[in-house]
């Protein structure tokens, strides 16, 4: 990825705010609550313990990975979305992955036009390896609130 500065707006800017709030920034790789090597703002792809990144590299990584999550939302959702809803869903996909979203009842509800029902699915996704995590409970509540805004 280039060293260019990122200028973000709309859904991506909202998504960056929510992801960075709940993931936090850690420039040295660590194990997340379920034991997955993680770095920066929750990035897991190819991460090895002992790895480090600069703050600028972490910002670029977040913008790139969240951009991919937003693109997945655009591909999978067949109805128009306001920026708030797209940001909430982008944050969700960033956290759980495109495959989980693609298979979810949340996506089916969205594409059927039941956006309230879809947004109300978010709190169900507060578990990792069968354990409800307080951080995920708070994150899903924030995503749900953002999703329900018009």
mmCIF file with all atom_site columns, C-alpha atoms in Angstrom:
data_model
loop_
_atom_site.group_PDB
_atom_site.id
_atom_site.type_symbol
_atom_site.label_atom_id
_atom_site.label_alt_id
_atom_site.label_comp_id
_atom_site.label_asym_id
_atom_site.label_entity_id
_atom_site.label_seq_id
_atom_site.pdbx_PDB_ins_code
_atom_site.Cartn_x
_atom_site.Cartn_y
_atom_site.Cartn_z
_atom_site.occupancy
_atom_site.B_iso_or_equiv
_atom_site.pdbx_formal_charge
_atom_site.auth_seq_id
_atom_site.auth_comp_id
_atom_site.auth_asym_id
_atom_site.auth_atom_id
_atom_site.pdbx_PDB_model_num
ATOM 1   C CA . UNK A 1 1   ? 0.000   0.000   0.000  1.00 0.00 ? 1   UNK A CA 1
ATOM 2   C CA . UNK A 1 2   ? 1.294   3.499   -0.781 1.00 0.00 ? 2   UNK A CA 1
ATOM 3   C CA . UNK A 1 3   ? 2.445   5.973   1.817  1.00 0.00 ? 3   UNK A CA 1
ATOM 4   C CA . UNK A 1 4   ? -0.210  8.432   0.595  1.00 0.00 ? 4   UNK A CA 1
ATOM 5   C CA . UNK A 1 5   ? -2.392  10.205  3.108  1.00 0.00 ? 5   UNK A CA 1
ATOM 6   C CA . UNK A 1 6   ? -6.002  9.084   3.087  1.00 0.00 ? 6   UNK A CA 1
ATOM 7   C CA . UNK A 1 7   ? -8.841  11.542  2.843  1.00 0.00 ? 7   UNK A CA 1
ATOM 8   C CA . UNK A 1 8   ? -12.037 9.823   3.815  1.00 0.00 ? 8   UNK A CA 1
ATOM 9   C CA . UNK A 1 9   ? -15.626 10.945  3.843  1.00 0.00 ? 9   UNK A CA 1
ATOM 10  C CA . UNK A 1 10  ? -19.104 9.670   4.399  1.00 0.00 ? 10  UNK A CA 1
ATOM 11  C CA . UNK A 1 11  ? -19.482 6.039   5.348  1.00 0.00 ? 11  UNK A CA 1
ATOM 12  C CA . UNK A 1 12  ? -15.746 5.313   5.385  1.00 0.00 ? 12  UNK A CA 1
ATOM 13  C CA . UNK A 1 13  ? -15.052 8.185   7.799  1.00 0.00 ? 13  UNK A CA 1
ATOM 14  C CA . UNK A 1 14  ? -17.831 6.986   10.109 1.00 0.00 ? 14  UNK A CA 1
ATOM 15  C CA . UNK A 1 15  ? -16.530 3.427   9.820  1.00 0.00 ? 15  UNK A CA 1
ATOM 16  C CA . UNK A 1 16  ? -12.967 4.460   10.671 1.00 0.00 ? 16  UNK A CA 1
ATOM 17  C CA . UNK A 1 17  ? -14.283 6.251   13.769 1.00 0.00 ? 17  UNK A CA 1
ATOM 18  C CA . UNK A 1 18  ? -16.252 3.264   15.056 1.00 0.00 ? 18  UNK A CA 1
ATOM 19  C CA . UNK A 1 19  ? -13.594 0.654   14.267 1.00 0.00 ? 19  UNK A CA 1
ATOM 20  C CA . UNK A 1 20  ? -10.776 2.691   15.796 1.00 0.00 ? 20  UNK A CA 1
ATOM 21  C CA . UNK A 1 21  ? -12.874 3.363   18.907 1.00 0.00 ? 21  UNK A CA 1
ATOM 22  C CA . UNK A 1 22  ? -13.586 -0.299  19.561 1.00 0.00 ? 22  UNK A CA 1
ATOM 23  C CA . UNK A 1 23  ? -10.445 -1.956  18.227 1.00 0.00 ? 23  UNK A CA 1
ATOM 24  C CA . UNK A 1 24  ? -7.990  0.574   19.646 1.00 0.00 ? 24  UNK A CA 1
ATOM 25  C CA . UNK A 1 25  ? -4.488  1.027   18.249 1.00 0.00 ? 25  UNK A CA 1
ATOM 26  C CA . UNK A 1 26  ? -1.682  -1.366  19.126 1.00 0.00 ? 26  UNK A CA 1
ATOM 27  C CA . UNK A 1 27  ? 1.501   -1.099  17.087 1.00 0.00 ? 27  UNK A CA 1
ATOM 28  C CA . UNK A 1 28  ? 2.957   -4.353  18.417 1.00 0.00 ? 28  UNK A CA 1
ATOM 29  C CA . UNK A 1 29  ? 1.277   -7.671  17.606 1.00 0.00 ? 29  UNK A CA 1
ATOM 30  C CA . UNK A 1 30  ? -0.661  -9.295  20.450 1.00 0.00 ? 30  UNK A CA 1
ATOM 31  C CA . UNK A 1 31  ? -3.146  -12.117 20.989 1.00 0.00 ? 31  UNK A CA 1
ATOM 32  C CA . UNK A 1 32  ? -6.779  -10.996 20.904 1.00 0.00 ? 32  UNK A CA 1
ATOM 33  C CA . UNK A 1 33  ? -9.284  -12.338 23.490 1.00 0.00 ? 33  UNK A CA 1
ATOM 34  C CA . UNK A 1 34  ? -9.660  -15.623 21.574 1.00 0.00 ? 34  UNK A CA 1
ATOM 35  C CA . UNK A 1 35  ? -5.947  -16.095 20.851 1.00 0.00 ? 35  UNK A CA 1
ATOM 36  C CA . UNK A 1 36  ? -5.612  -14.713 17.298 1.00 0.00 ? 36  UNK A CA 1
ATOM 37  C CA . UNK A 1 37  ? -2.448  -12.697 16.535 1.00 0.00 ? 37  UNK A CA 1
ATOM 38  C CA . UNK A 1 38  ? -3.604  -9.130  15.931 1.00 0.00 ? 38  UNK A CA 1
ATOM 39  C CA . UNK A 1 39  ? -2.026  -5.733  15.245 1.00 0.00 ? 39  UNK A CA 1
ATOM 40  C CA . UNK A 1 40  ? -2.973  -2.103  14.676 1.00 0.00 ? 40  UNK A CA 1
ATOM 41  C CA . UNK A 1 41  ? -6.755  -1.635  14.665 1.00 0.00 ? 41  UNK A CA 1
ATOM 42  C CA . UNK A 1 42  ? -7.705  -5.306  14.890 1.00 0.00 ? 42  UNK A CA 1
ATOM 43  C CA . UNK A 1 43  ? -5.923  -6.539  11.756 1.00 0.00 ? 43  UNK A CA 1
ATOM 44  C CA . UNK A 1 44  ? -5.270  -10.280 11.736 1.00 0.00 ? 44  UNK A CA 1
ATOM 45  C CA . UNK A 1 45  ? -4.240  -11.183 8.172  1.00 0.00 ? 45  UNK A CA 1
ATOM 46  C CA . UNK A 1 46  ? -0.696  -12.556 8.178  1.00 0.00 ? 46  UNK A CA 1
ATOM 47  C CA . UNK A 1 47  ? 0.094   -11.175 11.630 1.00 0.00 ? 47  UNK A CA 1
ATOM 48  C CA . UNK A 1 48  ? 2.897   -12.812 13.621 1.00 0.00 ? 48  UNK A CA 1
ATOM 49  C CA . UNK A 1 49  ? 3.669   -12.186 17.281 1.00 0.00 ? 49  UNK A CA 1
ATOM 50  C CA . UNK A 1 50  ? 6.633   -9.831  17.621 1.00 0.00 ? 50  UNK A CA 1
ATOM 51  C CA . UNK A 1 51  ? 5.638   -7.902  14.490 1.00 0.00 ? 51  UNK A CA 1
ATOM 52  C CA . UNK A 1 52  ? 5.420   -4.102  14.757 1.00 0.00 ? 52  UNK A CA 1
ATOM 53  C CA . UNK A 1 53  ? 3.921   -1.327  12.612 1.00 0.00 ? 53  UNK A CA 1
ATOM 54  C CA . UNK A 1 54  ? 4.109   2.447   12.734 1.00 0.00 ? 54  UNK A CA 1
ATOM 55  C CA . UNK A 1 55  ? 1.025   4.508   13.519 1.00 0.00 ? 55  UNK A CA 1
ATOM 56  C CA . UNK A 1 56  ? 0.949   5.671   9.881  1.00 0.00 ? 56  UNK A CA 1
ATOM 57  C CA . UNK A 1 57  ? 1.144   2.073   8.624  1.00 0.00 ? 57  UNK A CA 1
ATOM 58  C CA . UNK A 1 58  ? -1.725  1.162   10.948 1.00 0.00 ? 58  UNK A CA 1
ATOM 59  C CA . UNK A 1 59  ? -3.879  4.018   9.631  1.00 0.00 ? 59  UNK A CA 1
ATOM 60  C CA . UNK A 1 60  ? -3.205  2.944   6.044  1.00 0.00 ? 60  UNK A CA 1
ATOM 61  C CA . UNK A 1 61  ? -3.952  -0.688  6.920  1.00 0.00 ? 61  UNK A CA 1
ATOM 62  C CA . UNK A 1 62  ? -7.246  0.294   8.561  1.00 0.00 ? 62  UNK A CA 1
ATOM 63  C CA . UNK A 1 63  ? -8.332  2.427   5.607  1.00 0.00 ? 63  UNK A CA 1
ATOM 64  C CA . UNK A 1 64  ? -7.492  -0.361  3.154  1.00 0.00 ? 64  UNK A CA 1
ATOM 65  C CA . UNK A 1 65  ? -9.096  -3.200  5.103  1.00 0.00 ? 65  UNK A CA 1
ATOM 66  C CA . UNK A 1 66  ? -12.183 -1.183  6.027  1.00 0.00 ? 66  UNK A CA 1
ATOM 67  C CA . UNK A 1 67  ? -12.472 -0.091  2.395  1.00 0.00 ? 67  UNK A CA 1
ATOM 68  C CA . UNK A 1 68  ? -12.580 -3.779  1.428  1.00 0.00 ? 68  UNK A CA 1
ATOM 69  C CA . UNK A 1 69  ? -15.268 -4.391  4.062  1.00 0.00 ? 69  UNK A CA 1
ATOM 70  C CA . UNK A 1 70  ? -17.325 -1.489  2.710  1.00 0.00 ? 70  UNK A CA 1
ATOM 71  C CA . UNK A 1 71  ? -16.893 -2.857  -0.832 1.00 0.00 ? 71  UNK A CA 1
ATOM 72  C CA . UNK A 1 72  ? -18.210 -6.222  0.400  1.00 0.00 ? 72  UNK A CA 1
ATOM 73  C CA . UNK A 1 73  ? -21.254 -4.450  1.840  1.00 0.00 ? 73  UNK A CA 1
ATOM 74  C CA . UNK A 1 74  ? -21.780 -2.719  -1.510 1.00 0.00 ? 74  UNK A CA 1
ATOM 75  C CA . UNK A 1 75  ? -21.560 -6.053  -3.380 1.00 0.00 ? 75  UNK A CA 1
ATOM 76  C CA . UNK A 1 76  ? -23.823 -8.023  -1.070 1.00 0.00 ? 76  UNK A CA 1
ATOM 77  C CA . UNK A 1 77  ? -26.522 -5.514  -0.129 1.00 0.00 ? 77  UNK A CA 1
ATOM 78  C CA . UNK A 1 78  ? -29.023 -5.016  -2.934 1.00 0.00 ? 78  UNK A CA 1
ATOM 79  C CA . UNK A 1 79  ? -30.916 -2.080  -1.442 1.00 0.00 ? 79  UNK A CA 1
ATOM 80  C CA . UNK A 1 80  ? -29.778 1.544   -0.982 1.00 0.00 ? 80  UNK A CA 1
ATOM 81  C CA . UNK A 1 81  ? -28.050 2.332   2.316  1.00 0.00 ? 81  UNK A CA 1
ATOM 82  C CA . UNK A 1 82  ? -27.549 5.677   4.052  1.00 0.00 ? 82  UNK A CA 1
ATOM 83  C CA . UNK A 1 83  ? -23.945 6.351   5.086  1.00 0.00 ? 83  UNK A CA 1
ATOM 84  C CA . UNK A 1 84  ? -24.736 5.615   8.737  1.00 0.00 ? 84  UNK A CA 1
ATOM 85  C CA . UNK A 1 85  ? -26.048 2.135   7.957  1.00 0.00 ? 85  UNK A CA 1
ATOM 86  C CA . UNK A 1 86  ? -23.208 1.407   5.551  1.00 0.00 ? 86  UNK A CA 1
ATOM 87  C CA . UNK A 1 87  ? -20.664 2.484   8.196  1.00 0.00 ? 87  UNK A CA 1
ATOM 88  C CA . UNK A 1 88  ? -22.240 0.233   10.830 1.00 0.00 ? 88  UNK A CA 1
ATOM 89  C CA . UNK A 1 89  ? -22.282 -2.718  8.432  1.00 0.00 ? 89  UNK A CA 1
ATOM 90  C CA . UNK A 1 90  ? -18.727 -1.990  7.269  1.00 0.00 ? 90  UNK A CA 1
ATOM 91  C CA . UNK A 1 91  ? -17.527 -2.063  10.877 1.00 0.00 ? 91  UNK A CA 1
ATOM 92  C CA . UNK A 1 92  ? -19.405 -5.319  11.409 1.00 0.00 ? 92  UNK A CA 1
ATOM 93  C CA . UNK A 1 93  ? -17.918 -6.950  8.284  1.00 0.00 ? 93  UNK A CA 1
ATOM 94  C CA . UNK A 1 94  ? -14.449 -5.693  9.278  1.00 0.00 ? 94  UNK A CA 1
ATOM 95  C CA . UNK A 1 95  ? -14.884 -7.576  12.543 1.00 0.00 ? 95  UNK A CA 1
ATOM 96  C CA . UNK A 1 96  ? -16.640 -10.807 11.522 1.00 0.00 ? 96  UNK A CA 1
ATOM 97  C CA . UNK A 1 97  ? -15.619 -11.138 7.877  1.00 0.00 ? 97  UNK A CA 1
ATOM 98  C CA . UNK A 1 98  ? -17.400 -11.075 4.549  1.00 0.00 ? 98  UNK A CA 1
ATOM 99  C CA . UNK A 1 99  ? -18.313 -14.780 4.580  1.00 0.00 ? 99  UNK A CA 1
ATOM 100 C CA . UNK A 1 100 ? -20.146 -14.564 7.912  1.00 0.00 ? 100 UNK A CA 1
ATOM 101 C CA . UNK A 1 101 ? -22.053 -11.504 6.716  1.00 0.00 ? 101 UNK A CA 1
ATOM 102 C CA . UNK A 1 102 ? -22.900 -13.146 3.392  1.00 0.00 ? 102 UNK A CA 1
ATOM 103 C CA . UNK A 1 103 ? -24.455 -16.123 5.216  1.00 0.00 ? 103 UNK A CA 1
ATOM 104 C CA . UNK A 1 104 ? -26.291 -14.083 7.846  1.00 0.00 ? 104 UNK A CA 1
ATOM 105 C CA . UNK A 1 105 ? -29.985 -13.567 8.417  1.00 0.00 ? 105 UNK A CA 1
ATOM 106 C CA . UNK A 1 106 ? -29.058 -9.905  8.798  1.00 0.00 ? 106 UNK A CA 1
ATOM 107 C CA . UNK A 1 107 ? -28.163 -9.709  5.103  1.00 0.00 ? 107 UNK A CA 1
ATOM 108 C CA . UNK A 1 108 ? -31.329 -11.575 4.112  1.00 0.00 ? 108 UNK A CA 1
ATOM 109 C CA . UNK A 1 109 ? -33.413 -9.093  6.120  1.00 0.00 ? 109 UNK A CA 1
ATOM 110 C CA . UNK A 1 110 ? -31.609 -6.116  4.587  1.00 0.00 ? 110 UNK A CA 1
ATOM 111 C CA . UNK A 1 111 ? -32.137 -7.365  1.057  1.00 0.00 ? 111 UNK A CA 1
ATOM 112 C CA . UNK A 1 112 ? -35.802 -8.019  1.825  1.00 0.00 ? 112 UNK A CA 1
ATOM 113 C CA . UNK A 1 113 ? -36.167 -4.362  2.855  1.00 0.00 ? 113 UNK A CA 1
ATOM 114 C CA . UNK A 1 114 ? -36.345 -5.027  6.602  1.00 0.00 ? 114 UNK A CA 1
ATOM 115 C CA . UNK A 1 115 ? -33.529 -2.694  7.625  1.00 0.00 ? 115 UNK A CA 1
ATOM 116 C CA . UNK A 1 116 ? -34.788 -2.318  11.211 1.00 0.00 ? 116 UNK A CA 1
ATOM 117 C CA . UNK A 1 117 ? -34.875 -6.090  11.635 1.00 0.00 ? 117 UNK A CA 1
ATOM 118 C CA . UNK A 1 118 ? -31.392 -6.325  10.129 1.00 0.00 ? 118 UNK A CA 1
ATOM 119 C CA . UNK A 1 119 ? -29.982 -3.656  12.449 1.00 0.00 ? 119 UNK A CA 1
ATOM 120 C CA . UNK A 1 120 ? -31.571 -5.424  15.420 1.00 0.00 ? 120 UNK A CA 1
ATOM 121 C CA . UNK A 1 121 ? -29.601 -8.581  14.516 1.00 0.00 ? 121 UNK A CA 1
ATOM 122 C CA . UNK A 1 122 ? -26.294 -6.887  15.387 1.00 0.00 ? 122 UNK A CA 1
ATOM 123 C CA . UNK A 1 123 ? -26.393 -7.518  19.175 1.00 0.00 ? 123 UNK A CA 1
ATOM 124 C CA . UNK A 1 124 ? -26.636 -11.277 18.510 1.00 0.00 ? 124 UNK A CA 1
ATOM 125 C CA . UNK A 1 125 ? -23.053 -11.123 17.163 1.00 0.00 ? 125 UNK A CA 1
ATOM 126 C CA . UNK A 1 126 ? -21.357 -10.445 20.520 1.00 0.00 ? 126 UNK A CA 1
ATOM 127 C CA . UNK A 1 127 ? -19.791 -13.899 20.971 1.00 0.00 ? 127 UNK A CA 1
ATOM 128 C CA . UNK A 1 128 ? -16.360 -15.248 20.101 1.00 0.00 ? 128 UNK A CA 1
ATOM 129 C CA . UNK A 1 129 ? -15.798 -18.986 20.388 1.00 0.00 ? 129 UNK A CA 1
ATOM 130 C CA . UNK A 1 130 ? -19.089 -19.290 22.280 1.00 0.00 ? 130 UNK A CA 1
ATOM 131 C CA . UNK A 1 131 ? -18.226 -16.675 24.918 1.00 0.00 ? 131 UNK A CA 1
ATOM 132 C CA . UNK A 1 132 ? -19.992 -13.324 25.063 1.00 0.00 ? 132 UNK A CA 1
ATOM 133 C CA . UNK A 1 133 ? -17.348 -10.587 25.182 1.00 0.00 ? 133 UNK A CA 1
ATOM 134 C CA . UNK A 1 134 ? -18.159 -7.266  26.908 1.00 0.00 ? 134 UNK A CA 1
ATOM 135 C CA . UNK A 1 135 ? -16.251 -5.324  24.237 1.00 0.00 ? 135 UNK A CA 1
ATOM 136 C CA . UNK A 1 136 ? -18.331 -6.932  21.497 1.00 0.00 ? 136 UNK A CA 1
ATOM 137 C CA . UNK A 1 137 ? -21.550 -6.194  23.394 1.00 0.00 ? 137 UNK A CA 1
ATOM 138 C CA . UNK A 1 138 ? -20.615 -2.486  23.469 1.00 0.00 ? 138 UNK A CA 1
ATOM 139 C CA . UNK A 1 139 ? -19.443 -2.485  19.850 1.00 0.00 ? 139 UNK A CA 1
ATOM 140 C CA . UNK A 1 140 ? -22.606 -4.165  18.554 1.00 0.00 ? 140 UNK A CA 1
ATOM 141 C CA . UNK A 1 141 ? -24.761 -1.717  20.549 1.00 0.00 ? 141 UNK A CA 1
ATOM 142 C CA . UNK A 1 142 ? -22.926 1.207   18.934 1.00 0.00 ? 142 UNK A CA 1
ATOM 143 C CA . UNK A 1 143 ? -23.178 -0.383  15.471 1.00 0.00 ? 143 UNK A CA 1
ATOM 144 C CA . UNK A 1 144 ? -26.898 -1.010  16.010 1.00 0.00 ? 144 UNK A CA 1
ATOM 145 C CA . UNK A 1 145 ? -27.500 2.600   17.076 1.00 0.00 ? 145 UNK A CA 1
ATOM 146 C CA . UNK A 1 146 ? -25.645 3.872   14.001 1.00 0.00 ? 146 UNK A CA 1
ATOM 147 C CA . UNK A 1 147 ? -27.447 1.378   11.763 1.00 0.00 ? 147 UNK A CA 1
ATOM 148 C CA . UNK A 1 148 ? -30.869 2.551   12.965 1.00 0.00 ? 148 UNK A CA 1
ATOM 149 C CA . UNK A 1 149 ? -30.139 6.219   12.176 1.00 0.00 ? 149 UNK A CA 1
ATOM 150 C CA . UNK A 1 150 ? -31.559 7.616   8.952  1.00 0.00 ? 150 UNK A CA 1
#
